[in-house]
Each structure stands twice: as structure tokens, then as C-alpha cells.
Short mmCIF file of C-alpha atoms in Angstrom, two decimals:
data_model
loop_
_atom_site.label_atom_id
_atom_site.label_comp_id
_atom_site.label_asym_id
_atom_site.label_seq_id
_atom_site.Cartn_x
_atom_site.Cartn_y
_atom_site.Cartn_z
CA UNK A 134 -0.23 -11.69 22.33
CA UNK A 135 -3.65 -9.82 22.92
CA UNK A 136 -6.37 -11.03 20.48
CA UNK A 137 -6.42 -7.86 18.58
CA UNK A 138 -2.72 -8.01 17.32
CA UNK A 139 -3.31 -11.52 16.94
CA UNK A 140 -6.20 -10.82 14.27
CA UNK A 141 -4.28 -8.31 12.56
CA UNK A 142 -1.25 -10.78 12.35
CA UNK A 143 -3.59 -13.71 10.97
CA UNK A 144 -5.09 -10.87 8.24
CA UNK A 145 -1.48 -10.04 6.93
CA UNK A 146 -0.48 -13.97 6.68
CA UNK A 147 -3.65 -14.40 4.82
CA UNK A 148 -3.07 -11.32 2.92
CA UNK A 149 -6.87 -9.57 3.50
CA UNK A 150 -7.80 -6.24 2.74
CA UNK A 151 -9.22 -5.18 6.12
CA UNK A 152 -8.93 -1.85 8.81
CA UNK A 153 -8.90 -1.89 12.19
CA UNK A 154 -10.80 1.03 13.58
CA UNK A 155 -9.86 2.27 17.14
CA UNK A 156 -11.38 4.68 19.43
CA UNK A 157 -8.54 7.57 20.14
CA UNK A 158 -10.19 10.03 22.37
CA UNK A 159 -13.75 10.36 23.57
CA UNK A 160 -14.90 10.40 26.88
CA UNK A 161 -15.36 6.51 27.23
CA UNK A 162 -14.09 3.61 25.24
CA UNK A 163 -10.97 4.84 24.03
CA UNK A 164 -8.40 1.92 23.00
CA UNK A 165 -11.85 0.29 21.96
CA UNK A 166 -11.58 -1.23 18.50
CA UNK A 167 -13.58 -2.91 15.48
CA UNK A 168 -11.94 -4.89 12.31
CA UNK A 169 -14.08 -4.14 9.28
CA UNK A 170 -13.16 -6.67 6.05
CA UNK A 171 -13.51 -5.40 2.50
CA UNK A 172 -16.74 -7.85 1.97
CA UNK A 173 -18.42 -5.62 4.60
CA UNK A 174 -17.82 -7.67 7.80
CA UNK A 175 -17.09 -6.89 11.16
CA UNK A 176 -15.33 -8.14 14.15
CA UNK A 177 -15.46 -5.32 17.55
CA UNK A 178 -17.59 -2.95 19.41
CA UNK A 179 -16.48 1.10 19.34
CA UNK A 180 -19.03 1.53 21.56
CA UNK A 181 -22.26 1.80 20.49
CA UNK A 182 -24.31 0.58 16.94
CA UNK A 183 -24.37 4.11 15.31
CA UNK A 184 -20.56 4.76 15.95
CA UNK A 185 -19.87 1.18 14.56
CA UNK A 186 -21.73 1.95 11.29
CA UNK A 187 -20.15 5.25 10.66
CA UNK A 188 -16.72 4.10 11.36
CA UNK A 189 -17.33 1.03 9.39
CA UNK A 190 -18.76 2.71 6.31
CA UNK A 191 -15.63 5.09 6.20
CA UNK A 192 -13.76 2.39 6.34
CA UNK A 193 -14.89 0.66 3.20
CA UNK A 194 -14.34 3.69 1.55
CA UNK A 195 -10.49 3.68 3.04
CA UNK A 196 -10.11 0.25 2.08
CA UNK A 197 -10.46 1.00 -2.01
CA UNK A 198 -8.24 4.29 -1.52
CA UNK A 199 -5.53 1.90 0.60
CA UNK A 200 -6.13 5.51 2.80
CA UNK A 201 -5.55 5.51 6.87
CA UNK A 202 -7.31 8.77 8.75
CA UNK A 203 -8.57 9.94 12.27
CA UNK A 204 -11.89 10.89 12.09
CA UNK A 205 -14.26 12.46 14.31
CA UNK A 206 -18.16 11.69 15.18
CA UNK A 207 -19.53 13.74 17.32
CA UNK A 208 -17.14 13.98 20.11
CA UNK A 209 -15.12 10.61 19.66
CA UNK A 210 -12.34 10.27 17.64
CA UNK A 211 -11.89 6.95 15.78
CA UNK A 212 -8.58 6.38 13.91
CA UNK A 213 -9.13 4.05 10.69
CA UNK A 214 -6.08 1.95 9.40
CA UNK A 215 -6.07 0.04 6.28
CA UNK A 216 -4.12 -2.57 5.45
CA UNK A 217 -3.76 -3.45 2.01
CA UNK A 218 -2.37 -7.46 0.83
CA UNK A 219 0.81 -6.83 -1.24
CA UNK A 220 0.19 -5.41 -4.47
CA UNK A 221 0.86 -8.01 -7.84
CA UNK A 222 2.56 -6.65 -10.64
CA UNK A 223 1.74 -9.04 -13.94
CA UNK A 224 4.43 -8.40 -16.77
CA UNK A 225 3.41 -9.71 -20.32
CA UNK A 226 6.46 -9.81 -22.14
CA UNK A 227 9.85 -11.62 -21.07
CA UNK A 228 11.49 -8.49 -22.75
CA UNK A 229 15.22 -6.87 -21.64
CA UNK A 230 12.48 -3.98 -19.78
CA UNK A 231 11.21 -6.66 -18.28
CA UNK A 232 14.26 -8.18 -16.42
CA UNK A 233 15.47 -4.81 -14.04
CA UNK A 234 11.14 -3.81 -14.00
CA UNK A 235 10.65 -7.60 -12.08
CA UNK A 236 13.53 -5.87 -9.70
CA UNK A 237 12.61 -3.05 -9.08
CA UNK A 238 8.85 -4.30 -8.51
CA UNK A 239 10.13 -7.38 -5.91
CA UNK A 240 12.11 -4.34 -4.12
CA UNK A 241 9.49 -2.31 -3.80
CA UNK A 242 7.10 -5.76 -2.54
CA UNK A 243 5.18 -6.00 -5.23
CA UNK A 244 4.48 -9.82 -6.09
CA UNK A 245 5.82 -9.91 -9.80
CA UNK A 246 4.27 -12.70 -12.26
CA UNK A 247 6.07 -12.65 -15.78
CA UNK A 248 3.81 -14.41 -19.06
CA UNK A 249 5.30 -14.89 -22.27
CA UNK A 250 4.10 -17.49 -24.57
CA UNK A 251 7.89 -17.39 -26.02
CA UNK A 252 9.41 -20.15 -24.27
CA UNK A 253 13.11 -18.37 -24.46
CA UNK A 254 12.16 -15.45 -23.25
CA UNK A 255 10.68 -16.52 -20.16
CA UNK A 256 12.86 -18.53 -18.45
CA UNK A 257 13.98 -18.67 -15.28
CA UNK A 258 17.63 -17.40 -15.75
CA UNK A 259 16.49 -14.23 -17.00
CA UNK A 260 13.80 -13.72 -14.22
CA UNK A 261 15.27 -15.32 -11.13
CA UNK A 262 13.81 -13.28 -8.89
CA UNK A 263 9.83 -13.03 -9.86
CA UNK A 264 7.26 -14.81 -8.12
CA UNK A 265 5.55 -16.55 -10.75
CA UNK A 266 6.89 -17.39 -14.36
CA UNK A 267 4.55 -18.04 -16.69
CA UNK A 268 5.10 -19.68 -20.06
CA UNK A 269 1.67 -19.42 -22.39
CA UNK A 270 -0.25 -17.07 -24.29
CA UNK A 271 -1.33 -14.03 -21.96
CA UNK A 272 -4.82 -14.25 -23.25
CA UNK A 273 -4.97 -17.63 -22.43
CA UNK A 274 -3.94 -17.15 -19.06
CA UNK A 275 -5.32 -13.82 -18.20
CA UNK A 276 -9.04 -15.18 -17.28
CA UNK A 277 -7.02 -17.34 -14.65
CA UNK A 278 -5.01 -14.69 -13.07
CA UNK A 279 -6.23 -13.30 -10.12
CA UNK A 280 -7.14 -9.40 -10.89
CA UNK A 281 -8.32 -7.21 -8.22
CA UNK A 282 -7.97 -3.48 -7.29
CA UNK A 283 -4.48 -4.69 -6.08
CA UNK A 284 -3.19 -5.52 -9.56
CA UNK A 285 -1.20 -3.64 -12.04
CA UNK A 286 -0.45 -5.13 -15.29
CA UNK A 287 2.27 -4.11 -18.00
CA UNK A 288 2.68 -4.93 -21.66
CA UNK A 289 5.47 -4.89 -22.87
CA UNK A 290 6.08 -7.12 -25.79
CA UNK A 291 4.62 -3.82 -28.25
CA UNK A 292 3.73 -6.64 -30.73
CA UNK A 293 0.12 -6.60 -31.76
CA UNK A 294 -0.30 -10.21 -32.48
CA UNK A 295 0.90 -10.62 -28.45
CA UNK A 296 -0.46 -7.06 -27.09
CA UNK A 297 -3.84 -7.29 -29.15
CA UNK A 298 -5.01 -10.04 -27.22
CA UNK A 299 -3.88 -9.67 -23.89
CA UNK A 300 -5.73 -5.91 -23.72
CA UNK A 301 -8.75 -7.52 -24.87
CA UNK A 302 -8.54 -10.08 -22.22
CA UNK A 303 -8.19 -7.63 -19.86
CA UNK A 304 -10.50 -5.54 -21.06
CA UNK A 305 -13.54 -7.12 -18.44
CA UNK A 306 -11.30 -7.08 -15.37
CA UNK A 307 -10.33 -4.30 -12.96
CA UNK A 308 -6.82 -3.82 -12.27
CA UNK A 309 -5.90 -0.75 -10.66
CA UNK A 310 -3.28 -0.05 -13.57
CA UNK A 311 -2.43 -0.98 -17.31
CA UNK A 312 0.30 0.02 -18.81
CA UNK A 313 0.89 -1.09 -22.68
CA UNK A 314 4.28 0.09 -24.14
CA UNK A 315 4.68 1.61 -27.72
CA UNK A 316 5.06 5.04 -29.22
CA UNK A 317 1.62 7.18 -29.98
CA UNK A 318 1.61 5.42 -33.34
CA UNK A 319 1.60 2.02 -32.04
CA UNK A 320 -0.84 2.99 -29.19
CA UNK A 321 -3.68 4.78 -32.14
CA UNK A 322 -3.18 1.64 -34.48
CA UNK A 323 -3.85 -0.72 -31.34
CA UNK A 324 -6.40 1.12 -29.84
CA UNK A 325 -8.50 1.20 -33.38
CA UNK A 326 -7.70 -2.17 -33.88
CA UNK A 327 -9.18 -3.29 -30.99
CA UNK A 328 -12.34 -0.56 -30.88
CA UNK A 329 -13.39 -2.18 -34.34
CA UNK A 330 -13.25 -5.80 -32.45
CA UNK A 331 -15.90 -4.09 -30.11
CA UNK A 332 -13.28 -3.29 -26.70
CA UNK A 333 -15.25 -0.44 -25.12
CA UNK A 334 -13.75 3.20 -25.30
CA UNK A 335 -14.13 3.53 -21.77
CA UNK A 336 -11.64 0.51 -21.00
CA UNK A 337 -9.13 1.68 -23.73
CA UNK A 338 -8.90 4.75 -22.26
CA UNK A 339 -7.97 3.52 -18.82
CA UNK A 340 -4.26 2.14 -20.33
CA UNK A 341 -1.26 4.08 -20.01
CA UNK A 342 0.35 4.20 -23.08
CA UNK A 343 2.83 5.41 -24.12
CA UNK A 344 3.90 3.76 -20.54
CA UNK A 345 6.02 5.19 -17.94
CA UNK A 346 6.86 8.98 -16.55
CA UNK A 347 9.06 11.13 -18.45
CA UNK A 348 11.58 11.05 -17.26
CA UNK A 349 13.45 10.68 -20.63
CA UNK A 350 15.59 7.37 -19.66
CA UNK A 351 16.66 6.02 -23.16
CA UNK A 352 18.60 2.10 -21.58
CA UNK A 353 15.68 -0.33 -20.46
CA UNK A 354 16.52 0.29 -16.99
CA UNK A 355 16.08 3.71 -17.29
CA UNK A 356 12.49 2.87 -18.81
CA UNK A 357 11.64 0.64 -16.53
CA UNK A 358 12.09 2.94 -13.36
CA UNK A 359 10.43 5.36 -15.94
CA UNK A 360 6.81 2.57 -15.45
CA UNK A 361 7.63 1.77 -11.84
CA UNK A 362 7.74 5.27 -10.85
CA UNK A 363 4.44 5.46 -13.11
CA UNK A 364 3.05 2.68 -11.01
CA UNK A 365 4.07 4.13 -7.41
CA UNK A 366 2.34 7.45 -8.48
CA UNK A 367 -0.85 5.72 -9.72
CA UNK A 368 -1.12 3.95 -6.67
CA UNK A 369 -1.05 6.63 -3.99
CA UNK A 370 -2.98 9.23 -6.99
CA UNK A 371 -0.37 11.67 -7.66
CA UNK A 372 1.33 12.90 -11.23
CA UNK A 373 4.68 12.43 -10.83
CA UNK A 374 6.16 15.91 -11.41
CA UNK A 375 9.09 17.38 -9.10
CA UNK A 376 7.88 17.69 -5.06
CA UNK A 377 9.36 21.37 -5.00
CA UNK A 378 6.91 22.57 -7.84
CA UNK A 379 4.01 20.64 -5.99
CA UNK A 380 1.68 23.21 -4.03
CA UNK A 381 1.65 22.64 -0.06
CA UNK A 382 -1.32 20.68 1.24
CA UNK B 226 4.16 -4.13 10.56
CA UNK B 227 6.25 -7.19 10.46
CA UNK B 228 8.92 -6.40 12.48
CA UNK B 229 7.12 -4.69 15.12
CA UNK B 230 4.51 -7.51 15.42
CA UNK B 231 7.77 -9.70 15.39
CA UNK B 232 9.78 -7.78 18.61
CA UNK B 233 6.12 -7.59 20.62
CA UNK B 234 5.96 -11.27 20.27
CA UNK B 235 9.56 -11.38 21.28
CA UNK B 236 9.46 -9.33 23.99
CA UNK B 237 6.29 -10.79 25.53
CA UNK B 238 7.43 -14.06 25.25
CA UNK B 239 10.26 -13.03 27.76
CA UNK B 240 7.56 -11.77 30.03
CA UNK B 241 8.20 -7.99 29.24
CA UNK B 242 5.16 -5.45 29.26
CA UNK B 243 4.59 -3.53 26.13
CA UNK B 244 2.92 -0.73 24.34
CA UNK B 245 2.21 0.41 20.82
CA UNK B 246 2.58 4.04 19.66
CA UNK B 247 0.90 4.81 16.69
CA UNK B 248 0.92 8.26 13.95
CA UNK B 249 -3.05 9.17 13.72
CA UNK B 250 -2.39 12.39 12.48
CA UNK B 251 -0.30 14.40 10.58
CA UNK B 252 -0.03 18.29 9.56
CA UNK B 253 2.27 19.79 7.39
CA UNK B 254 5.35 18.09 5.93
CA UNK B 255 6.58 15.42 8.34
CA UNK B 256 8.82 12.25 8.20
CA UNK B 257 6.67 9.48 8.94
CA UNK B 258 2.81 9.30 7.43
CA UNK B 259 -0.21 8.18 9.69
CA UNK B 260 0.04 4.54 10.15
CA UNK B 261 3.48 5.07 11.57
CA UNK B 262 4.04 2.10 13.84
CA UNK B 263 6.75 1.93 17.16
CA UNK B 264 6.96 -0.88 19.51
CA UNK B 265 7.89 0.23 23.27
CA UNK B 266 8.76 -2.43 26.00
CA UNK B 267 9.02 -1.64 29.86
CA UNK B 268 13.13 -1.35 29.44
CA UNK B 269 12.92 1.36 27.22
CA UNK B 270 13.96 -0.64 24.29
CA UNK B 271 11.87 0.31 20.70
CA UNK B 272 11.43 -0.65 17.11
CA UNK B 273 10.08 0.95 14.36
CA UNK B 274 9.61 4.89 14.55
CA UNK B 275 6.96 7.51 14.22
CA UNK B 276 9.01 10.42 13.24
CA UNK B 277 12.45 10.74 12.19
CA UNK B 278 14.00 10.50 15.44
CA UNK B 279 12.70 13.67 16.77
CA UNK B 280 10.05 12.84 18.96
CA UNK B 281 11.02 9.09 19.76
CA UNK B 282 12.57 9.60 22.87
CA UNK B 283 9.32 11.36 24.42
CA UNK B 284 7.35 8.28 22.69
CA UNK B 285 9.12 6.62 24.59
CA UNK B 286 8.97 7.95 28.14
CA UNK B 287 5.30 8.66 27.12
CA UNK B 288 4.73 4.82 26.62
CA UNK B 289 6.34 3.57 29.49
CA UNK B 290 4.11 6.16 31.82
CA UNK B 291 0.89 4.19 29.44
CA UNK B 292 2.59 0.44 30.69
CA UNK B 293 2.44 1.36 34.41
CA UNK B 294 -0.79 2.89 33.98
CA UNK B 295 -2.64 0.58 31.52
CA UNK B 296 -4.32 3.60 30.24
CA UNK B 297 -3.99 4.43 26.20
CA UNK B 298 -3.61 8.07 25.66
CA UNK B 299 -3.14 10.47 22.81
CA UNK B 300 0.34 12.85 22.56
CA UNK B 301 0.49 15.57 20.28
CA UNK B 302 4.25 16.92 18.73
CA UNK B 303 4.98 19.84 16.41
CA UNK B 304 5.81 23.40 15.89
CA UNK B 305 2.67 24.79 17.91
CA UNK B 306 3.29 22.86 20.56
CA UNK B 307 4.41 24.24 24.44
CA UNK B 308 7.30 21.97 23.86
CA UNK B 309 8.53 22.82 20.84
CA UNK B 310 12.07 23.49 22.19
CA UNK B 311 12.28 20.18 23.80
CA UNK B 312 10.85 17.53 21.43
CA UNK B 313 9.23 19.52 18.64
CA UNK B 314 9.78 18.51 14.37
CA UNK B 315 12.62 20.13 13.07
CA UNK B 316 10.71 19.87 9.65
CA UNK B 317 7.88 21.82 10.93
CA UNK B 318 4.81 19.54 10.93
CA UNK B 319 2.82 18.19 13.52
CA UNK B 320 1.73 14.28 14.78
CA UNK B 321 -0.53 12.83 16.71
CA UNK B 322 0.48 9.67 18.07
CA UNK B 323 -1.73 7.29 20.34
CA UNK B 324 0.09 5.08 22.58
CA UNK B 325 -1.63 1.98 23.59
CA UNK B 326 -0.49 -0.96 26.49
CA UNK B 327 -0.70 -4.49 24.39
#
């Protein structure tokens, strides 16, 4: 296999965030390519230094938006990919939501990690299919997880004495998504709770709660396609509504 | 990605040449988005797809010409197009798809 596809291959295995930029048309160098990592590295020659920087520097920004464009400088046309490691769902709460949610998620290739302190909810007969079960307090384990721009985490046990503490655990990391389940009530009374304990308004604000689209599913399945749907539009920025009321591009 | 890094191994391994055609554009509402990945060997056999089996078949041709020649180029499909008729998107966008020899 040429060393290019090879690299890419060896990337996915390891699960990196990287792009490959390639040189598409131009009048020299095209099939010409460059890897650019998300630490900023590179691997390739598009040609010259300037072309290099430019491509690489839009790809960085590509990388964060898991985006993949042609672009043109000058009169050469570079085509940046991204490619993105799988993206980790982390449920807190062994709840019934959780059990067709961890489905859905390991469908759609998310790597799914269930915590619940509560030894008989989390066992592995009700989540046979997630990656990672995990039986102990989610504020205890939180700080462990790994919790990157890749993540999305869900709460879903609506019990402050289990919800309290995991939001204010994750309150100094950057997931690309939390969702907290719980009707408005639930969400004010948390949400004070945890602004007197010092959790910054600018964090709170980030969760989605109440969780999930409407699209009025009463059975836990139905609310759990409700947050994975939630989850699918978060990650590729969109709201969720119907495509035929969404205005053409 | 997978499977189409999986059938170029494949392929290769039994000593057939290959190319890679790849969606790095789109306009308008088409099946596949950019990224779009199909793998082409010198028999004419493919896996994966760039559009929803409207264009494939001049991917196809397309990368077999880039094979012989060793030369990656870039094809353009869609409604504007001179060959609309023949291999145009019956949903009305438009791709760009470069095809590349592995």
C-alpha cells in the first residue's frame, strides 16, 4: 500500500484527530499531499512553505469543526479532509433511558461508557452492548475519564444528590455536549444549587436541559432518540427542526 | 474509510492496480457529502460510492483512464454540466470528484 494510505490507516487504528491535505488542481503538484495532526504537526510537502502554512492553518481550524473543504490559494486548489477518532458518549445513570440511548449511540459508533454508583443498575445484563461499564460515583470518576472535544456526556439519573456532583465535576472539562435530564423545575433548582457552590454561569449555561429534541416521545425509547437526535444535531451544528422548512444553502 | 482501505489492500495484494475517487466538492442538494470515498481497481470492480449511483459508472471509466495514465485528475458532475443527459444528478446538485492512482 503507498505510504500515504498507509499513514492514514495507522491514524484511524490509533484513533488521531488529523487531515490530510491534497493538492487537486494547480498547475504543478497536484496529487501532492501533507498530514497536519491536531497538536499542530506535519508530515508532507504541497509544494512550497507558504502553501503548506495556509493549508495547514485551515486545517486546524477543520479539525475542531470535524469540517472537510476544497479550498483555493492563489491558483491551487488544496482539498482538506478531517478525520475525526470516534466520538464517546458517557451516560451517568444506569436508568431504563439509558438502556435503548447505549443502542442507539453504539449504532450510530459512538463509544458508549455507562457510570452509576448503584451497583444494580449498572450491570452488565442491562447494558450488554456499551463499551465501558462503570460502577462508582460519577464525580469520582469523572476527573479520570478522558474528555475532549469528542465527548458528549448525559445525565440522566435527575437526582440531585447523583446529578449535583457529576455537573460540578464536569464543570472544568470541555466536552462538546452535556445533556442533564429533568423538567425546567428540576433544571432552575439545580442550576441555583450549584451557582451558590460557585459553578460558573458560563459552564451552566452550556448544558442542555431539559435534554433531548421535541419531538414529544413520552416511552424512554422515544426519549432517548429524542437526546440522540439532540446529540447528532449538536455535532454537525444544526437545530433539529424539519429539512423541508430549512432554507436552501 | 474502512472498507475501502480494506478492498485496496485486497486488491493490491492480488497484484491489481488501483485508484481512489474522492467528493471535494459539492453544490446544491446531493447524495453523498465531500469526503465521499470509492475504491476503483483495473477490472472495473468498486466499493464505496460518491453519489447515489448516478455518476459511478463514469467514476469509474474516469478512474481506469487515471490507472493507465498514472495521472490524478479532477471530474466535475451536475446539472450545468455538457453531460447532463448522460451522467448528470437526478437530484440536481453538483460534485467534484478527484480521482487519484494509489
Amino acid at each position: 500500500m503507498s505510504t500515504w494510505l498507509e499513514t492514514i490507516a495507522q491514524n484511524l487504528a490509533a484513533e488521531k484527530s488529523f487531515a490530510v491535505a491534497t493538492v487537486i488542481a494547480g498547475s504543478e503538484n497536484v496529487g501532492a499531499k501533507m498530514f497536519v495532526y491536531a497538536d499542530g504537526a506535519r508530515d508532507g510537502d504541497l509544494g512550497n512553505a507558504e502553501l503548506n502554512a495556509r493549508a495547514a492553518s485551515d486545517a486546524l481550524t477543520f479539525l475542531e469543526q470535524e469540517h472537510s473543504e476544497t479550498r483555493a490559494y492563489d491558483d491551487v486548489q488544496v482539498f482538506i479532509e478531517t478525520y475525526a477518532p470516534p466520538p464517546r458518549l458517557i451516560i451517568v445513570g444506569g436508568v431504563h433511558t439509558a438502556i435503548p440511548l447505549s443502542e442507539y449511540a453504539r449504532i450510530l459508533g459512538f463509544r458508549v461508557t455507562v457510570v452509576d454508583g448503584r451497583g444494580r443498575f449498572a450491570t452488565p445484563e442491562r447494558f450488554p452492548h456499551v463499551h465501558e461499564l462503570i460502577v462508582e460515583w460519577p464525580d469520582d470518576v469523572i476527573p479520570r475519564l478522558r474528555i475532549d472535544a469528542s465527548t458528549y456526556v448525559v445525565i440522566l439519573t435527575h437526582d440531585p444528590k447523583f446529578d449535583l456532583p457529576a455537573l460540578k465535576a464536569l464543570s472544568t472539562t470541555k466536552p462538546r455536549y452535556i445533556g442533564a435530564m429533568g423538567s425546567r423545575e428540576t433544571r432552575r433548582q439545580h442550576m441555583d444549587e450549584l451557582r451558590a457552590q460557585g459553578v460558573p454561569d458560563e459552564f451552566l449555561k452550556t448544558v442542555y436541559g431539559p435534554v433531548g429534541l421535541d419531538l414529544g416521545g413520552r416511552s424512554p425509547e422515544e426519549m432517548a432518540l429524542a437526546i440522540i437526535a439532540q446529540i447528532i444535531a449538536v455535532r454537525y451544528h444544526r437545530h433539529g427542526g424539519h429539512l423541508m422548512n430549512v432554507a436552501v444553502e | 474509510m474502512q472498507e475501502i482501505l480494506d478492498a485496496l489492500e485486497q486488491w493490491r495484494a492480488r497484484g491489481d492496480q488501483v485508484a481512489l475517487a474522492t467528493v471535494t466538492w459539492t453544490s446544491g442538494s446531493t447524495p453523498r457529502a465531500v469526503g465521499a470515498k470509492m475504491a476503483v481497481n483495473a477490472r472495473g470492480e468498486f466499493v464505496g460510492s460518491v453519489s447515489g449511483g448516478c455518476v459511478e459508472g463514469a467514476v469509474i471509466d474516469e478512474a481506469r483512464h487515471v490507472i493507465k495514465s498514472g495521472k490524478p485528475t479532477l471530474v466535475s458532475y451536475g446539472i450545468s454540466d455538457d453531460m447532463a443527459w448522460d451522467v448528470g444528478l437526478a437530484c440536481g446538485g453538483s460534485i467534484q470528484v478527484f480521482i487519484e492512482k494509489i
